[in-house]
Coordinates of C-alpha atoms and ligand atoms in Angstrom, one line a residue:
X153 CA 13.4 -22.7 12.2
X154 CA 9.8 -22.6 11.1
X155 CA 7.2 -19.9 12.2
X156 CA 3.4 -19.3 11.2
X157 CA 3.0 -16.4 8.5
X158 CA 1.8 -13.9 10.7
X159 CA 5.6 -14.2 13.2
X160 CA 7.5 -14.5 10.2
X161 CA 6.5 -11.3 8.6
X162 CA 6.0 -9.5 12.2
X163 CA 10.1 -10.4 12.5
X164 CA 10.9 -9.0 9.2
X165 CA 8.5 -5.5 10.0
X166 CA 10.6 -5.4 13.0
X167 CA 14.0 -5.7 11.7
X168 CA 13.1 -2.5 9.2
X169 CA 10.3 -1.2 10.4
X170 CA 11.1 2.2 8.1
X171 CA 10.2 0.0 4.8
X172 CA 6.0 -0.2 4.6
X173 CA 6.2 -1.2 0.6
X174 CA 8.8 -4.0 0.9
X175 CA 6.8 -5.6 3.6
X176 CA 3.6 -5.3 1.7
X177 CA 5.4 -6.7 -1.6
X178 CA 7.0 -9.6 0.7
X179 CA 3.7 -10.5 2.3
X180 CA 2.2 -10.9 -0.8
X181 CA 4.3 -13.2 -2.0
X182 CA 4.6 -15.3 1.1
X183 CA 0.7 -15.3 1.5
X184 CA -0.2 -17.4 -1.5
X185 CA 3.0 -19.2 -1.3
X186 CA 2.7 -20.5 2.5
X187 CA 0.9 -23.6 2.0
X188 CA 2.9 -24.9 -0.6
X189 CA 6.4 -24.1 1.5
X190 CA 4.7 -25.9 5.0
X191 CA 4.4 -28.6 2.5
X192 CA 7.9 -28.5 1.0
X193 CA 10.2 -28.1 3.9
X194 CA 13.6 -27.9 1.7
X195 CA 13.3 -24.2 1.3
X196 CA 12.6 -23.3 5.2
X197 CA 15.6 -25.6 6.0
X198 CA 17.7 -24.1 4.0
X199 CA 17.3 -20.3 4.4
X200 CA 15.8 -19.8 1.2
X201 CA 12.8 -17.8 2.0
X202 CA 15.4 -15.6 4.3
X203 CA 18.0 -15.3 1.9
X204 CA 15.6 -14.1 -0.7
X205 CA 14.2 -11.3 1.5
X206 CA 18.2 -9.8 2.2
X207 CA 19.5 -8.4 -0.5
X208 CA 22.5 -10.1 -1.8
X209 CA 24.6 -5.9 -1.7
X210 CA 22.9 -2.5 -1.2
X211 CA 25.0 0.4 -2.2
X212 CA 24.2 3.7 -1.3
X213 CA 26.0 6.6 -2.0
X214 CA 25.9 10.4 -2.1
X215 CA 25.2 12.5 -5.6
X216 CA 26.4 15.3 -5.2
X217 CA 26.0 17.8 -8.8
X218 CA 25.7 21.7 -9.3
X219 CA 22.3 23.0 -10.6
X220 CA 21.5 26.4 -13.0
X221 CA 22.2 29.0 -10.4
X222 CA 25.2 27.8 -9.2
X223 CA 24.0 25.9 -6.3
X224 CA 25.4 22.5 -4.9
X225 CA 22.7 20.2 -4.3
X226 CA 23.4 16.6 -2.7
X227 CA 20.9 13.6 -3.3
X228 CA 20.8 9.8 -2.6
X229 CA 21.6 7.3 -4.7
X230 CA 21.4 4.0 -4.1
X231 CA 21.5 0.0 -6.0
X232 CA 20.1 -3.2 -4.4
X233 CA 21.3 -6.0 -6.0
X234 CA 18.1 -8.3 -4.7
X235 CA 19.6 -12.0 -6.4
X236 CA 21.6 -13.1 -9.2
X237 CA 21.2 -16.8 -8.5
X238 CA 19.9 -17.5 -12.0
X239 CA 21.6 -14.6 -13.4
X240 CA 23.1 -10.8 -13.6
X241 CA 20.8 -8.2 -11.4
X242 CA 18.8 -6.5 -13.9
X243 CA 16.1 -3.8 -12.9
X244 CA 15.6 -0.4 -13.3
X245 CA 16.5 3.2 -12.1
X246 CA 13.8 5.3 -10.6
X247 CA 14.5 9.3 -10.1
X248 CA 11.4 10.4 -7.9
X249 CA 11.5 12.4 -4.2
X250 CA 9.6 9.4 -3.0
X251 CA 12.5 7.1 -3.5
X252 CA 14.1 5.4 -0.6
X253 CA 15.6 2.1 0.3
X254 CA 12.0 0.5 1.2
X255 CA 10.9 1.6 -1.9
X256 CA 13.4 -0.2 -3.9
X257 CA 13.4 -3.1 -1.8
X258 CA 10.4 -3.8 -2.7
X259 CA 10.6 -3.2 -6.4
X260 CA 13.9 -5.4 -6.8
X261 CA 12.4 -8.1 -4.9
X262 CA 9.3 -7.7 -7.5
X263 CA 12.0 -7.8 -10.0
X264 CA 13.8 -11.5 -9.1
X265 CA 10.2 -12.8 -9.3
X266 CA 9.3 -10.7 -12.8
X267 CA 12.9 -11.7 -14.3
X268 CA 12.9 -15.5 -13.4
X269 CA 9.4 -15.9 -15.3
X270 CA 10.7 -13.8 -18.5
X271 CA 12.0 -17.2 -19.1
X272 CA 15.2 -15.4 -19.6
X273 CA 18.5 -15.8 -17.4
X274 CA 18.0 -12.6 -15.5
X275 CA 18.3 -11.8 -11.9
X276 CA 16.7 -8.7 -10.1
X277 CA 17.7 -5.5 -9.1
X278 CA 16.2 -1.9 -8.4
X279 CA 18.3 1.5 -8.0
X280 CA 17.4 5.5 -8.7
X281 CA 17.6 8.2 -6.1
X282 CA 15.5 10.9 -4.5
X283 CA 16.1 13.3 -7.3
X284 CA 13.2 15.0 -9.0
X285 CA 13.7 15.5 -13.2
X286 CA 10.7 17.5 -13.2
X287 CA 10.9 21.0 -14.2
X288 CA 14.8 20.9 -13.9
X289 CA 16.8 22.1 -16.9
X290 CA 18.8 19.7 -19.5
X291 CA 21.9 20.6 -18.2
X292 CA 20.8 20.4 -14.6
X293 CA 19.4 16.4 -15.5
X294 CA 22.3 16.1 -17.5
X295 CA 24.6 16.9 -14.5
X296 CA 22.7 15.0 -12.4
X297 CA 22.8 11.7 -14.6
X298 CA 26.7 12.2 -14.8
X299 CA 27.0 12.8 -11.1
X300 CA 24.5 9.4 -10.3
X301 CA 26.7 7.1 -12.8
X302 CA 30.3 8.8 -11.5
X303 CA 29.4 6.3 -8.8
X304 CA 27.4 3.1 -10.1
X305 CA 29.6 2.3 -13.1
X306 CA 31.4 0.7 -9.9
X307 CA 29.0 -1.8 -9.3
X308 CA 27.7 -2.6 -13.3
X309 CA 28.2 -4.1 -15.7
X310 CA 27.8 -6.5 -18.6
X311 CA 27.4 -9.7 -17.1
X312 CA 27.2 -8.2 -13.5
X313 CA 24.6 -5.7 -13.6
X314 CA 22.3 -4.2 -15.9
X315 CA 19.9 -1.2 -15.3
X316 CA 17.5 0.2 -17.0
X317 CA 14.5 3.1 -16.7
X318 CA 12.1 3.5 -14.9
X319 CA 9.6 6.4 -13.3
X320 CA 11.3 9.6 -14.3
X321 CA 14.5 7.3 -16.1
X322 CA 13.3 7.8 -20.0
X323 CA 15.3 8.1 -22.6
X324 CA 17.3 11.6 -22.2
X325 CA 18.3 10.4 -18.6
X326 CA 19.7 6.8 -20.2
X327 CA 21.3 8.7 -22.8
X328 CA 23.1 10.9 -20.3
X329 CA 23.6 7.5 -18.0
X330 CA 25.2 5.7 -20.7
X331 CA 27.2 8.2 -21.9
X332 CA 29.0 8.9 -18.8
X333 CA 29.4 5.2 -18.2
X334 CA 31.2 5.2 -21.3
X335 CA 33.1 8.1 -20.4
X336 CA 34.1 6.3 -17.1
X337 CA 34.7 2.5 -18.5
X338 CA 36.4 3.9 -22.1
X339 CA 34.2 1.2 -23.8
X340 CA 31.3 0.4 -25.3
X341 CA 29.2 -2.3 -23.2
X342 CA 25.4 -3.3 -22.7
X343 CA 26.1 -1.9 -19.4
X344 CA 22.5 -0.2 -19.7
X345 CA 19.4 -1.5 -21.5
X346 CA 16.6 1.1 -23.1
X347 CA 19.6 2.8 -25.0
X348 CA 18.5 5.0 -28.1
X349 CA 18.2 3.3 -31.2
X350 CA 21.7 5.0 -32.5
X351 CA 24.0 3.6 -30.0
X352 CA 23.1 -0.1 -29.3
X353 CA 19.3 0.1 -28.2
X354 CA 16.7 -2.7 -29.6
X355 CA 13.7 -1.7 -31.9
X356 CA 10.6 -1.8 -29.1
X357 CA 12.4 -1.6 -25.9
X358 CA 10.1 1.9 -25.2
X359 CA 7.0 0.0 -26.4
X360 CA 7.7 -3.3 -25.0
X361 CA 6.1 -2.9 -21.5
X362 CA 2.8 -1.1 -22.3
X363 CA 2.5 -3.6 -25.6
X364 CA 2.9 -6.5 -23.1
X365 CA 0.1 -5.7 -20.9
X366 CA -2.0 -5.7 -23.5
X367 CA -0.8 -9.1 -24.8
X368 CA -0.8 -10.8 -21.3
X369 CA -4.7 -9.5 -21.3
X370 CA -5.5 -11.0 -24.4
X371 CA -4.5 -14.4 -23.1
X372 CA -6.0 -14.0 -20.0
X373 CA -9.5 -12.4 -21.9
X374 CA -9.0 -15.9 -24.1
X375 CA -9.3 -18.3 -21.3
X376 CA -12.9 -16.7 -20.9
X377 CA -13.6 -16.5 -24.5
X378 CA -13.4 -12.6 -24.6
X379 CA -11.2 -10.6 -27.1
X380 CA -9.9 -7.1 -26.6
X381 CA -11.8 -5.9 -28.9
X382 CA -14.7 -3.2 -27.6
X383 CA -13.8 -3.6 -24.5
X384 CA -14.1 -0.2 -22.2
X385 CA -10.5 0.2 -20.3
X386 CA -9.7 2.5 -18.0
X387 CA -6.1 3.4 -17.7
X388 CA -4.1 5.3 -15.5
X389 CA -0.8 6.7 -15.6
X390 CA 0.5 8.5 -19.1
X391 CA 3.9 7.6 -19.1
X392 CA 6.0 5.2 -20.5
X393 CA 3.8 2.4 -19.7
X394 CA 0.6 3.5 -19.9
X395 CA 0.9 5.5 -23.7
X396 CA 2.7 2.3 -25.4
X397 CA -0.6 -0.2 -23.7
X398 CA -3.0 2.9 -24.9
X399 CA -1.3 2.6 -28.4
X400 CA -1.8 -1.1 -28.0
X401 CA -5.1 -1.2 -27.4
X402 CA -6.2 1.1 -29.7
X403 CA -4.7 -0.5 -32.3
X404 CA -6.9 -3.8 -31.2
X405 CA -10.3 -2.2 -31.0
X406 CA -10.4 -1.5 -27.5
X407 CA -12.4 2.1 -26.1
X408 CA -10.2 3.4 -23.9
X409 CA -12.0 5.7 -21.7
X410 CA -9.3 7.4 -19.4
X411 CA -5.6 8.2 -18.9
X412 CA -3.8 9.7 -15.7
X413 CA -1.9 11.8 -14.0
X414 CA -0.3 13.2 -10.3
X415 CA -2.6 15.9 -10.8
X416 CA -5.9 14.2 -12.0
X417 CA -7.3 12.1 -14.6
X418 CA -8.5 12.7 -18.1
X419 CA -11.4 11.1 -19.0
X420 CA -12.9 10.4 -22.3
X421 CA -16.7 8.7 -21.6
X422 CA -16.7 7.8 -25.9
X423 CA -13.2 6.7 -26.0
X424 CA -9.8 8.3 -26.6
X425 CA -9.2 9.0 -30.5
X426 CA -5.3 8.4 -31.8
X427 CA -4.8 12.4 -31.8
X428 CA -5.7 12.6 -28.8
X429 CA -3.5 10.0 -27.8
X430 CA -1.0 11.8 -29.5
X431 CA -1.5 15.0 -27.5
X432 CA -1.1 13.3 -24.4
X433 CA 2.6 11.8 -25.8
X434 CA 3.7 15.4 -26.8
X435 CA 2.5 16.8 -23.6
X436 CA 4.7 14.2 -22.0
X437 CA 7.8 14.9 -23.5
X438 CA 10.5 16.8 -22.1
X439 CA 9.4 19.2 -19.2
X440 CA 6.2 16.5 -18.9
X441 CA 2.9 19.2 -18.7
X442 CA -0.5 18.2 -16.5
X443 CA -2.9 16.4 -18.2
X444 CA -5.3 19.1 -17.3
X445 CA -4.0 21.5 -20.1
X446 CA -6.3 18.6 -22.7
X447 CA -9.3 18.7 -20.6
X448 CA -10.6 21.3 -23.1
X449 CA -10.2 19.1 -26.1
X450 CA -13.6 18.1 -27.5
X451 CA -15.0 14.6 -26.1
X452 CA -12.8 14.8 -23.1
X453 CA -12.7 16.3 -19.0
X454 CA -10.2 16.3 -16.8
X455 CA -11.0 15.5 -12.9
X456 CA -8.6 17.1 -11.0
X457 CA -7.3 15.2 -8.2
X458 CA -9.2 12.3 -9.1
X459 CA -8.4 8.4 -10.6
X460 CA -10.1 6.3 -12.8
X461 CA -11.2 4.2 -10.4
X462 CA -15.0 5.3 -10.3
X463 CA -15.3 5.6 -14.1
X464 CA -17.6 2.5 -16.0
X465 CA -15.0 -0.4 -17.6
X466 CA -14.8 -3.2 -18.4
X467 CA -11.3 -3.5 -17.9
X468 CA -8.8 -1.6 -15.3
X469 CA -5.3 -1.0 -16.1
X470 CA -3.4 0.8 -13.5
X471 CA -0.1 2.1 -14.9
X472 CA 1.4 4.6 -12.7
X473 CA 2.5 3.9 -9.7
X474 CA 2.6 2.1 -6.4
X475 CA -0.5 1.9 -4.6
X476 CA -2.7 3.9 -6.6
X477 CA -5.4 1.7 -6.3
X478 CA -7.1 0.4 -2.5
X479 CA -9.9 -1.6 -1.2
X480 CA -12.5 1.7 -1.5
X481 CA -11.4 1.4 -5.4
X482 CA -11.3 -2.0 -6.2
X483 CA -15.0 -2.0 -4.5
X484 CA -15.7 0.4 -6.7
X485 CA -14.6 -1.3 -9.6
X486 CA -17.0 -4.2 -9.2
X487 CA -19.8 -2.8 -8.4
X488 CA -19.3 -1.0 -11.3
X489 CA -19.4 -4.7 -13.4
X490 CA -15.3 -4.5 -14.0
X491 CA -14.3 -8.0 -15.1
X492 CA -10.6 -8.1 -15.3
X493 CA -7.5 -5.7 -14.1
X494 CA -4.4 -6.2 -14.8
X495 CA -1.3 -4.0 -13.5
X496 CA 0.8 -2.2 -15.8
X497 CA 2.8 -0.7 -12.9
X498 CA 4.7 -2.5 -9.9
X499 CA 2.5 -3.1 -7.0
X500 CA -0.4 -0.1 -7.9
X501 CA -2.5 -2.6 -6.1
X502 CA -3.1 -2.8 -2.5
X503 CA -3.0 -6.2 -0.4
X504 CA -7.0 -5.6 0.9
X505 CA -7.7 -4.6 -3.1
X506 CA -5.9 -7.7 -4.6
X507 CA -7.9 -9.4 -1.7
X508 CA -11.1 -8.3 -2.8
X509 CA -10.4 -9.3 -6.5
X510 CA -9.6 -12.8 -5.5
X511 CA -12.9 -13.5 -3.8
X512 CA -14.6 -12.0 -6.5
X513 CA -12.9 -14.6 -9.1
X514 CA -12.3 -11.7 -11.4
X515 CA -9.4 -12.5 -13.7
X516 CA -6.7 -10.1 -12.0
X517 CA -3.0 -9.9 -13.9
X518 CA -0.1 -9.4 -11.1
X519 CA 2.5 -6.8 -12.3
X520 CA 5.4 -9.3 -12.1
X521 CA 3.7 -11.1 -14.9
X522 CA 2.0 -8.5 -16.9
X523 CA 4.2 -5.7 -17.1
X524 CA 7.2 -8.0 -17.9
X525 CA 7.7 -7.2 -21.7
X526 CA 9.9 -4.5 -20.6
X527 CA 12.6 -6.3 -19.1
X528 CA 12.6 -9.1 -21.3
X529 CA 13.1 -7.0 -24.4
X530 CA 15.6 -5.5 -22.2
X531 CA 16.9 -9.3 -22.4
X532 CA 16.8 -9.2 -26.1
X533 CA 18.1 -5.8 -26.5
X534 CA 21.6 -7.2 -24.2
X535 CA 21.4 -10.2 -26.6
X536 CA 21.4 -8.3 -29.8
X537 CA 24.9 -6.4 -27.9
X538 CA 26.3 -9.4 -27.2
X539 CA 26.5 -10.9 -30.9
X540 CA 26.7 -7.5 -32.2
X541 CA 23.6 -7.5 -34.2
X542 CA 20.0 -6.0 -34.6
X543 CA 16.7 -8.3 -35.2
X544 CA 13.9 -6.3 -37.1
X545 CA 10.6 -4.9 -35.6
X546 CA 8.9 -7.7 -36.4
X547 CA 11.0 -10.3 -35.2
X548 CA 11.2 -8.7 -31.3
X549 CA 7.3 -8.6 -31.3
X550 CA 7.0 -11.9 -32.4
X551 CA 9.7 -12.8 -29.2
X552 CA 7.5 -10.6 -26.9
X553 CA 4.7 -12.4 -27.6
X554 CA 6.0 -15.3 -27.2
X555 CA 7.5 -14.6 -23.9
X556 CA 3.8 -12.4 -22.7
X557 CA 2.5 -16.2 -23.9
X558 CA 4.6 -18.3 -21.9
X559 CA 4.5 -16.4 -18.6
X560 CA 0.8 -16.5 -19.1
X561 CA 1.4 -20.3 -19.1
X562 CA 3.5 -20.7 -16.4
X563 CA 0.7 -18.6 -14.6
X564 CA -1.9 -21.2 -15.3
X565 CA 0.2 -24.0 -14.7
X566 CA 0.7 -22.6 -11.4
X567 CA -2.1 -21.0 -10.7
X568 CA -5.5 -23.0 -11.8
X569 CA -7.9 -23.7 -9.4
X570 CA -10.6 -25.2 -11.2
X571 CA -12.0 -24.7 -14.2
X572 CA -13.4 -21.6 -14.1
X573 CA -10.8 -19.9 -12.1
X574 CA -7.2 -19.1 -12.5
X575 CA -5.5 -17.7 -9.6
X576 CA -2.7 -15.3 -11.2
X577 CA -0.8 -14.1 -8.0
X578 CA -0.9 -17.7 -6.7
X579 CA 0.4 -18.5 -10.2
X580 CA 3.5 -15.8 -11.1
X581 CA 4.2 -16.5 -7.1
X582 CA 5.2 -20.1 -7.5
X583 CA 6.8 -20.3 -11.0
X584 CA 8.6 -17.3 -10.0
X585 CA 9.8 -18.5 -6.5
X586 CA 10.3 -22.0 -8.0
X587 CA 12.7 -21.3 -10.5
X588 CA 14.6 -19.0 -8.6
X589 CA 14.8 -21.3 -5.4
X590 CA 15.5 -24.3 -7.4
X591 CA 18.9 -22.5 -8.3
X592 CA 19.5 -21.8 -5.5
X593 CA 19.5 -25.1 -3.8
X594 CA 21.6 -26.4 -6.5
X595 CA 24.1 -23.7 -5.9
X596 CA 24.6 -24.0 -1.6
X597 CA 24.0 -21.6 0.8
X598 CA 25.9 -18.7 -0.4
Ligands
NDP1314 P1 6.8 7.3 -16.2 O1 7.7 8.2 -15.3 O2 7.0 7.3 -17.6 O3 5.3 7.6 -15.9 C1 4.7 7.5 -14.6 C2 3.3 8.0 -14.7 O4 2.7 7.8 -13.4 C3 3.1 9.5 -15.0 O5 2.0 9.7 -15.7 C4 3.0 10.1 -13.6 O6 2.4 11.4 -13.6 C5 2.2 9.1 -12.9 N1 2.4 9.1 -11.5 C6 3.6 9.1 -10.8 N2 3.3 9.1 -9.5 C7 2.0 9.2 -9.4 C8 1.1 9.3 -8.3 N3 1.6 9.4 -7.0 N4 -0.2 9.4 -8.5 C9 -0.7 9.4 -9.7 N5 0.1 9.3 -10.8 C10 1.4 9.2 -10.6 O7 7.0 5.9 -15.6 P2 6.7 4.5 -16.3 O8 5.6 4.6 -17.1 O9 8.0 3.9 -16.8 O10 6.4 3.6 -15.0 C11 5.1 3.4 -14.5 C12 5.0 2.2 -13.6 O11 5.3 1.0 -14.4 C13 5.9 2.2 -12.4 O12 5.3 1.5 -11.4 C14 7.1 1.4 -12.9 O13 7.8 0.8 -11.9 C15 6.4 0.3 -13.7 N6 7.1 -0.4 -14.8 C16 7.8 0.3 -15.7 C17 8.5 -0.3 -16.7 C18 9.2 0.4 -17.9 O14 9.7 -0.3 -18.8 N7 9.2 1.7 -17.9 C19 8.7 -1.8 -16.7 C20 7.9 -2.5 -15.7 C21 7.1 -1.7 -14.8 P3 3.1 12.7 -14.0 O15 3.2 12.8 -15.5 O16 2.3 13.8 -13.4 O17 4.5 12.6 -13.3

């Protein structure tokens, strides 16, 4: 049955209307792919586009742990296992109040996209639960983690599933993860990716998403014959992602004039020094403190409840979170002479924004291409488990690179429109969807 766009996503809004973010992440997608399906009628006719909207299982389940004082406290956990058609669901695990199933929806169906142009045989998936890891105890996160994997070693496993971490998923929370998975499957499997480097983790796992950025920039800089070097970046976020492209680009030259937070954002008009860098790491471990305890440090202020968004770059690297960026920033952005964004978090960029960034033929890097270093050294990192081995530091950055390289590729491939213009959504959309579809025509409607 064939529709126009506009009825086919107004069906899907209807059937779950409660789900704004897996909407917006769908009709993304099926905006810059349209015109090639109309012209390829093998997918409509055989359900591809509405199989790969329905996630293959969704598990949700009740997580119910015991906090400092005694208390019972019940949260929601859930797994959507988007598509293994090429192979095991692989995604992360996000603890944050604002997680719900719309919410990971979106970010597995992100994930079968990001995975398939890894190059690696990865499928996508997405879990986590409502729980909040800030400000709670060890013991309370600890009890928490155990409680959460009691019930998803179930649906894992080696070659069936693999999470990861995500927002508010570092490294204490896999550690408590994995550990009870082991607890519960009395073995020793690559059930989990980001592990510590002690029990089975790769060298560059926690760097590997924030480093990637920064390498997927550098090819898309080179197609304009620009460098990273003194380029003015504004980043936002200063988590995981964000601190490992800060490193990054430091190390290359680059001035990096802000960092972020949920309370406001630090900036630093002459550039961030490595110790300040540094500061913003330590503040970030553990009990994770506002960035508005540095705003006293010399060369830097801190604008509560504000983004970066309004702040002089050259290049904008959102890196925290869904949505943080709309049309009113993106305006901003260009008028103030920004040149190129690219998305170290999933989706921080709003339909009307990415819109707006089209028109304007800035170069704009797509999270599902950009930020996915972190799941293909996830990739390597199940690799290295399943030969029972470890490749040096060297050897996995030379493999990221690679792989930032060729999904830069595929992008281009994909995505040129003429010769001065590459169109990256239109780009990651189609290798993506291509390789992914392609397997699963060969494998029947299943
Ligand atoms: P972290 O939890 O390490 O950091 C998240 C950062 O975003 C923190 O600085 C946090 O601030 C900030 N933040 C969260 N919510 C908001 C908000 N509503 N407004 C402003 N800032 C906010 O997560 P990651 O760095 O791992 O993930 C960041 C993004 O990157 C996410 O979109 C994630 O899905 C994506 N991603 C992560 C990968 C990974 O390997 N970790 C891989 C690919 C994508 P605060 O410190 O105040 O909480």
């Amino acid at each position: 049955m064939r529709h126009s766009l506009s009825d086919y996503l107004k069906k899907m809004q209807e059937r779950d209307a409660d789900q704004p973010e897996f909407h917006q992440a769908v009709a993304e997608v099926l905006d810059s792919l349209w015109p090639f399906l109309e012209e390829t009628p093998q997918y409509f006719e055989n359900g591809i586009i509405d199989r790969l909207i329905e996630p293959e299982r969704t598990v949700i389940f009740r997580v119910p742990w015991v906090d400092d004082d005694g208390e019972v406290r019940v949260n929601r956990g859930y797994r959507v296992q988007m598509n293994s058609a090429i192979g095991p669901y692989k995604g992360g695990l996000r603890f944050h109040p604002s997680v719900d199933l719309g919410v990971l929806k979106f970010l597995a169906f992100e994930q079968v996209f990001k995975n398939a142009l890894t190059t690696l045989p990865l499928g996508g998936a997405k879990g986590g639960a409502d729980f909040d890891p800030k400000g709670r105890s060890d013991g309370e996160v600890m009890r928490f983690c155990q409680a959460f994997m009691t019930e998803l070693t179930r649906h894992i496993g080696e070659d069936l599933d693999v999470p990861a971490g995500d927002i508010g998923v570092g490294p204490r929370e896999i550690g408590y993860l994995y550990g009870q998975y082991r607890r519960m499957t009395n073995g020793n499997t690559s059930a989990l990716t980001g592990k510590g480097q002690s029990y089975g983790g790769s060298l560059l796992r926690t760097e590997a998403t924030g480093y990637g950025v920064v390498y997927f920039t550098r090819e898309m800089l080179n197609t304009r014959g620009a460098g990273i070097e003194g380029q003015r970046v504004a980043v936002s976020g200063s988590g995981n992602v964000a601190q490992h492209a800060v490193c990054k680009l430091l190390q290359l030259g680059a001035i990096v004039v802000s960092m972020s937070d949920s309370n406001g954002t630090l900036h630093c008009p002459q550039g961030l020094s490595s110790d300040q860098w540094q500061a913003v790491v330590d503040l970030k471990k553990g009990s994770r403190g506002s960035l508005e305890e540095l705003g006293h440090i010399e060369g830097a202020e801190f604008l509560p409840g504000c983004s970066p968004w309004q702040l002089e770059c050259d290049i904008a690297m959102p890196c925290a979170t869904q949505n943080e960026l709309d049309e009113d920033d993106a305006r901003g952005l260009l008028d103030n002479g920004c040149q190129c964004v690219v998305e170290g978090a999933n989706m921080p960029s709003s339909n009307g924004a990415i819109s707006l960034f089209r028109e304007a033929r800035i170069l704009f890097g797509p999270g599902k291409a950009a930020n996915a270093g972190g799941v293909a050294v996830s990739g390597l990192e199940m690799s290295q488990n399943a030969m029972h081995l470890r490749w040096n530091e060297k050897e996995i950055d030379d493999r990221l690179q690679d792989i930032m390289q060729c999904i830069h590729q595929a992008c281009v491939q994909s995505g040129k429109q003429d010769e001065d213009y590459i169109d990256y959504v239109k780009g990651a959309n189609l290798a993506g969807f291509t390789k992914v579809a392609q397997a699963m025509l060969a494998q029947g409607v299943i």
